[in-house]
Amino acid sequence: MSAEEVRALMSAPGNDRLTWNTPLSEEHAAQLISACAPGPGARIADFGSGWGELLMRLVEAVPGSTGDGIETDPEAVARGRRMAEERGLAGRVRFHDVPAAGHPATDYDLAVSIGSSHAWPGGTPEALKALRAAVRPGGRVLFGDGFWEREPSPAALEGLGAEPDDFGPLLGLIRQAEAAGLRPLQVTVADRREWDLFESAANIGRGERWALANPGHRLHAAVTEAVDARRTGYYGGYRGTLGLAYLVLSA
């Protein structure tokens, strides 16, 4: 029995029910797009773009703009390319199957990275420095990253497989952005409903739906066990403790 197979069955990148791989509502996404305010003809990059839903919406909102999605997950990239074709954006949105830290990025008008700070060896501080370097003077950065909404309990840490110093407070995240030469224009956080819907649709929901559809599969018991562990970890652990902040920043 392969733990890798179980993770693949439950993984969010392969979940077509998800609009984006982050706790985010339609209203919240629209507010972020408006706050980023890229001008006509803008060059936009999304580091760790997944299938690029937010990137495509940004491009759709700005006449003449183009977008680069930087993503190493082949399933997400394939989905993104299909979506770009279907939406008539194949000539404006391109996907690059390279690590976020390895993309030669300069002079973008907007750089986006949501939940991908781990892609840089130094984590959040290095991600912010790289995003600052990727945009022209006066450009914008949209950065999404985790923070502790409250002191994490042992159950929260166990549910996440995390250590106390993996995240800090929201103000600490803002200060890190400022230290990288970025000024906050808007700071919002995912609310409880966004988190609940995301967890229900992503790993928990995907695994549960698969188990219901495949009662006789050799991995059924393992997937059910993984779903139960994830549900316990969220509802009995990190729900209301782990936050996700969206920072719209000026360079």
Short mmCIF file of N, CA, C and O in Angstrom, two decimals, residues 111-183:
data_model
loop_
_atom_site.label_atom_id
_atom_site.label_comp_id
_atom_site.label_asym_id
_atom_site.label_seq_id
_atom_site.Cartn_x
_atom_site.Cartn_y
_atom_site.Cartn_z
N ALA A 111 3.43 40.80 -9.77
CA ALA A 111 3.91 39.46 -9.45
C ALA A 111 3.01 38.89 -8.36
O ALA A 111 2.72 39.56 -7.36
N VAL A 112 2.58 37.65 -8.54
CA VAL A 112 1.65 36.99 -7.64
C VAL A 112 2.30 35.73 -7.08
O VAL A 112 2.96 34.99 -7.82
N SER A 113 2.12 35.50 -5.81
CA SER A 113 2.51 34.22 -5.21
C SER A 113 1.61 33.97 -4.02
O SER A 113 1.61 34.73 -3.06
N ILE A 114 0.82 32.92 -4.10
CA ILE A 114 -0.13 32.60 -3.03
C ILE A 114 0.14 31.17 -2.53
O ILE A 114 0.00 30.21 -3.29
N GLY A 115 0.54 31.09 -1.29
CA GLY A 115 0.79 29.78 -0.69
C GLY A 115 2.00 29.06 -1.26
O GLY A 115 2.08 27.84 -1.16
N SER A 116 2.94 29.80 -1.83
CA SER A 116 4.09 29.17 -2.49
C SER A 116 5.43 29.64 -1.95
O SER A 116 6.45 29.44 -2.59
N SER A 117 5.45 30.26 -0.77
CA SER A 117 6.72 30.77 -0.25
C SER A 117 7.73 29.66 -0.01
O SER A 117 8.94 29.89 -0.03
N HIS A 118 7.23 28.42 0.20
CA HIS A 118 8.13 27.29 0.40
C HIS A 118 8.97 26.99 -0.83
O HIS A 118 9.95 26.24 -0.76
N ALA A 119 8.60 27.54 -1.98
CA ALA A 119 9.34 27.28 -3.22
C ALA A 119 10.71 27.96 -3.22
O ALA A 119 11.58 27.60 -4.02
N TRP A 120 10.89 28.94 -2.33
CA TRP A 120 12.19 29.60 -2.20
C TRP A 120 12.93 29.00 -1.02
O TRP A 120 12.34 28.78 0.05
N PRO A 121 14.24 28.74 -1.15
CA PRO A 121 14.99 28.08 -0.07
C PRO A 121 14.87 28.78 1.27
O PRO A 121 14.84 28.13 2.31
N GLY A 122 14.77 30.11 1.28
CA GLY A 122 14.68 30.84 2.53
C GLY A 122 13.27 31.10 3.00
O GLY A 122 13.07 31.85 3.96
N GLY A 123 12.27 30.52 2.33
CA GLY A 123 10.89 30.70 2.74
C GLY A 123 10.38 32.10 2.49
O GLY A 123 10.76 32.77 1.52
N THR A 124 9.54 32.58 3.40
CA THR A 124 8.82 33.85 3.20
C THR A 124 9.74 35.04 2.94
O THR A 124 9.49 35.80 1.99
N PRO A 125 10.78 35.28 3.73
CA PRO A 125 11.63 36.46 3.45
C PRO A 125 12.24 36.44 2.06
O PRO A 125 12.27 37.47 1.37
N GLU A 126 12.72 35.26 1.63
CA GLU A 126 13.34 35.17 0.30
C GLU A 126 12.29 35.29 -0.80
O GLU A 126 12.56 35.86 -1.87
N ALA A 127 11.09 34.74 -0.55
CA ALA A 127 10.02 34.87 -1.54
C ALA A 127 9.68 36.34 -1.76
O ALA A 127 9.52 36.80 -2.90
N LEU A 128 9.56 37.09 -0.68
CA LEU A 128 9.22 38.51 -0.80
C LEU A 128 10.32 39.28 -1.52
O LEU A 128 10.04 40.15 -2.36
N LYS A 129 11.58 38.98 -1.23
CA LYS A 129 12.68 39.64 -1.93
C LYS A 129 12.64 39.33 -3.43
O LYS A 129 12.86 40.20 -4.27
N ALA A 130 12.37 38.06 -3.75
CA ALA A 130 12.33 37.66 -5.16
C ALA A 130 11.17 38.33 -5.89
O ALA A 130 11.31 38.76 -7.04
N LEU A 131 10.02 38.43 -5.24
CA LEU A 131 8.87 39.07 -5.86
C LEU A 131 9.12 40.56 -6.04
O LEU A 131 8.74 41.15 -7.07
N ARG A 132 9.77 41.19 -5.07
CA ARG A 132 10.14 42.61 -5.21
C ARG A 132 11.06 42.80 -6.40
O ARG A 132 10.91 43.76 -7.18
N ALA A 133 12.02 41.89 -6.57
CA ALA A 133 12.96 42.00 -7.69
C ALA A 133 12.30 41.71 -9.03
O ALA A 133 12.81 42.13 -10.08
N ALA A 134 11.17 41.00 -9.01
CA ALA A 134 10.52 40.61 -10.26
C ALA A 134 9.69 41.72 -10.89
O ALA A 134 9.32 41.63 -12.06
N VAL A 135 9.37 42.76 -10.11
CA VAL A 135 8.50 43.82 -10.63
C VAL A 135 9.28 45.11 -10.84
O VAL A 135 10.27 45.38 -10.17
N ARG A 136 8.80 45.89 -11.78
CA ARG A 136 9.41 47.20 -12.06
C ARG A 136 9.12 48.15 -10.90
O ARG A 136 8.20 47.92 -10.11
N PRO A 137 9.89 49.24 -10.79
CA PRO A 137 9.56 50.24 -9.77
C PRO A 137 8.14 50.75 -9.95
O PRO A 137 7.72 51.08 -11.06
N GLY A 138 7.38 50.78 -8.87
CA GLY A 138 5.98 51.18 -8.95
C GLY A 138 5.04 50.05 -9.25
O GLY A 138 3.82 50.25 -9.30
N GLY A 139 5.59 48.84 -9.46
CA GLY A 139 4.75 47.69 -9.73
C GLY A 139 4.07 47.18 -8.47
O GLY A 139 4.19 47.77 -7.39
N ARG A 140 3.32 46.09 -8.61
CA ARG A 140 2.55 45.54 -7.51
C ARG A 140 2.92 44.08 -7.28
O ARG A 140 3.34 43.36 -8.19
N VAL A 141 2.73 43.67 -6.03
CA VAL A 141 2.92 42.27 -5.64
C VAL A 141 1.67 41.83 -4.89
O VAL A 141 1.18 42.55 -4.01
N LEU A 142 1.13 40.67 -5.25
CA LEU A 142 0.05 40.04 -4.50
C LEU A 142 0.63 38.79 -3.86
O LEU A 142 1.01 37.85 -4.55
N PHE A 143 0.71 38.82 -2.53
CA PHE A 143 1.39 37.75 -1.79
C PHE A 143 0.43 37.12 -0.79
O PHE A 143 -0.16 37.81 0.05
N GLY A 144 0.26 35.83 -0.89
CA GLY A 144 -0.57 35.09 0.06
C GLY A 144 0.29 34.14 0.87
O GLY A 144 1.06 33.36 0.31
N ASP A 145 0.16 34.21 2.19
CA ASP A 145 1.01 33.35 3.03
C ASP A 145 0.30 33.07 4.35
O ASP A 145 -0.61 33.79 4.76
N GLY A 146 0.75 32.03 5.02
CA GLY A 146 0.15 31.62 6.27
C GLY A 146 0.64 32.43 7.45
O GLY A 146 1.74 33.02 7.41
N PHE A 147 -0.14 32.46 8.51
CA PHE A 147 0.24 33.09 9.76
C PHE A 147 -0.59 32.45 10.88
O PHE A 147 -1.60 31.80 10.62
N TRP A 148 -0.13 32.63 12.10
CA TRP A 148 -0.89 32.12 13.24
C TRP A 148 -1.91 33.16 13.67
O TRP A 148 -1.55 34.29 14.03
N GLU A 149 -3.20 32.79 13.64
CA GLU A 149 -4.23 33.68 14.16
C GLU A 149 -4.21 33.70 15.69
O GLU A 149 -4.65 34.67 16.31
N ARG A 150 -3.72 32.62 16.27
CA ARG A 150 -3.56 32.53 17.72
C ARG A 150 -2.46 31.52 17.98
O ARG A 150 -2.00 30.83 17.06
N GLU A 151 -2.02 31.45 19.20
CA GLU A 151 -0.96 30.50 19.56
C GLU A 151 -1.41 29.09 19.22
O GLU A 151 -2.47 28.63 19.64
N PRO A 152 -0.61 28.36 18.43
CA PRO A 152 -1.05 27.03 18.02
C PRO A 152 -1.00 26.02 19.17
O PRO A 152 -0.04 25.98 19.95
N SER A 153 -2.06 25.24 19.28
CA SER A 153 -2.11 24.19 20.29
C SER A 153 -1.37 22.96 19.77
O SER A 153 -1.08 22.84 18.58
N PRO A 154 -1.06 22.01 20.65
CA PRO A 154 -0.45 20.76 20.18
C PRO A 154 -1.30 20.07 19.12
O PRO A 154 -0.77 19.49 18.16
N ALA A 155 -2.64 20.13 19.27
CA ALA A 155 -3.52 19.49 18.29
C ALA A 155 -3.43 20.18 16.93
O ALA A 155 -3.46 19.53 15.88
N ALA A 156 -3.31 21.52 16.94
CA ALA A 156 -3.18 22.27 15.69
C ALA A 156 -1.87 21.91 14.99
O ALA A 156 -1.84 21.69 13.78
N LEU A 157 -0.80 21.86 15.76
CA LEU A 157 0.51 21.54 15.18
C LEU A 157 0.52 20.12 14.63
O LEU A 157 1.06 19.86 13.55
N GLU A 158 -0.10 19.19 15.37
CA GLU A 158 -0.16 17.81 14.90
C GLU A 158 -1.00 17.70 13.63
O GLU A 158 -0.63 17.00 12.69
N GLY A 159 -2.13 18.42 13.59
CA GLY A 159 -2.98 18.37 12.41
C GLY A 159 -2.31 18.89 11.16
O GLY A 159 -2.56 18.40 10.06
N LEU A 160 -1.43 19.87 11.32
CA LEU A 160 -0.73 20.46 10.19
C LEU A 160 0.61 19.78 9.91
O LEU A 160 1.18 19.98 8.83
N GLY A 161 1.10 19.03 10.89
CA GLY A 161 2.46 18.52 10.77
C GLY A 161 3.46 19.67 10.81
O GLY A 161 4.44 19.69 10.06
N ALA A 162 3.19 20.66 11.68
CA ALA A 162 3.96 21.90 11.70
C ALA A 162 4.69 22.08 13.02
O ALA A 162 4.42 21.39 14.01
N GLU A 163 5.61 23.05 13.02
CA GLU A 163 6.31 23.48 14.22
C GLU A 163 5.85 24.89 14.57
O GLU A 163 5.42 25.64 13.69
N PRO A 164 5.97 25.29 15.84
CA PRO A 164 5.49 26.63 16.23
C PRO A 164 6.11 27.76 15.44
O PRO A 164 5.45 28.78 15.17
N ASP A 165 7.38 27.63 15.05
CA ASP A 165 8.04 28.72 14.33
C ASP A 165 7.89 28.64 12.81
O ASP A 165 8.53 29.39 12.07
N ASP A 166 7.02 27.74 12.33
CA ASP A 166 6.77 27.68 10.89
C ASP A 166 6.04 28.93 10.41
O ASP A 166 6.15 29.32 9.24
N PHE A 167 5.25 29.54 11.29
CA PHE A 167 4.53 30.76 10.96
C PHE A 167 4.69 31.74 12.12
O PHE A 167 5.12 31.37 13.21
N GLY A 168 4.33 32.99 11.85
CA GLY A 168 4.35 34.02 12.88
C GLY A 168 3.03 34.76 12.87
O GLY A 168 2.08 34.36 12.19
N PRO A 169 2.93 35.87 13.58
CA PRO A 169 1.69 36.65 13.60
C PRO A 169 1.52 37.44 12.31
O PRO A 169 2.47 37.63 11.53
N LEU A 170 0.31 37.94 12.10
CA LEU A 170 0.01 38.70 10.89
C LEU A 170 0.89 39.94 10.79
O LEU A 170 1.42 40.26 9.71
N LEU A 171 1.04 40.66 11.87
CA LEU A 171 1.88 41.86 11.82
C LEU A 171 3.32 41.52 11.46
O LEU A 171 3.98 42.28 10.74
N GLY A 172 3.79 40.38 11.92
CA GLY A 172 5.14 39.95 11.56
C GLY A 172 5.27 39.73 10.06
O GLY A 172 6.31 40.06 9.46
N LEU A 173 4.23 39.17 9.43
CA LEU A 173 4.24 38.97 7.98
C LEU A 173 4.28 40.31 7.25
O LEU A 173 5.02 40.49 6.28
N ILE A 174 3.50 41.26 7.74
CA ILE A 174 3.50 42.60 7.14
C ILE A 174 4.88 43.23 7.27
O ILE A 174 5.39 43.85 6.31
N ARG A 175 5.50 43.09 8.43
CA ARG A 175 6.84 43.66 8.63
C ARG A 175 7.87 43.02 7.71
O ARG A 175 8.81 43.68 7.25
N GLN A 176 7.72 41.73 7.43
CA GLN A 176 8.64 41.08 6.51
C GLN A 176 8.50 41.66 5.10
O GLN A 176 9.48 41.82 4.38
N ALA A 177 7.27 41.95 4.70
CA ALA A 177 7.06 42.57 3.39
C ALA A 177 7.71 43.95 3.34
O ALA A 177 8.37 44.31 2.35
N GLU A 178 7.56 44.71 4.40
CA GLU A 178 8.17 46.04 4.45
C GLU A 178 9.69 45.94 4.40
O GLU A 178 10.36 46.75 3.73
N ALA A 179 10.26 44.96 5.07
CA ALA A 179 11.71 44.77 5.07
C ALA A 179 12.24 44.43 3.69
O ALA A 179 13.41 44.69 3.38
N ALA A 180 11.39 43.85 2.85
CA ALA A 180 11.77 43.51 1.48
C ALA A 180 11.59 44.68 0.52
O ALA A 180 11.82 44.54 -0.68
N GLY A 181 11.19 45.85 1.05
CA GLY A 181 11.00 47.03 0.21
C GLY A 181 9.62 47.13 -0.41
O GLY A 181 9.44 47.79 -1.44
N LEU A 182 8.64 46.51 0.23
CA LEU A 182 7.26 46.51 -0.28
C LEU A 182 6.35 47.20 0.75
O LEU A 182 6.46 46.96 1.94
N ARG A 183 5.44 48.03 0.25
CA ARG A 183 4.53 48.76 1.12
C ARG A 183 3.13 48.20 0.99
O ARG A 183 2.59 48.09 -0.12
#
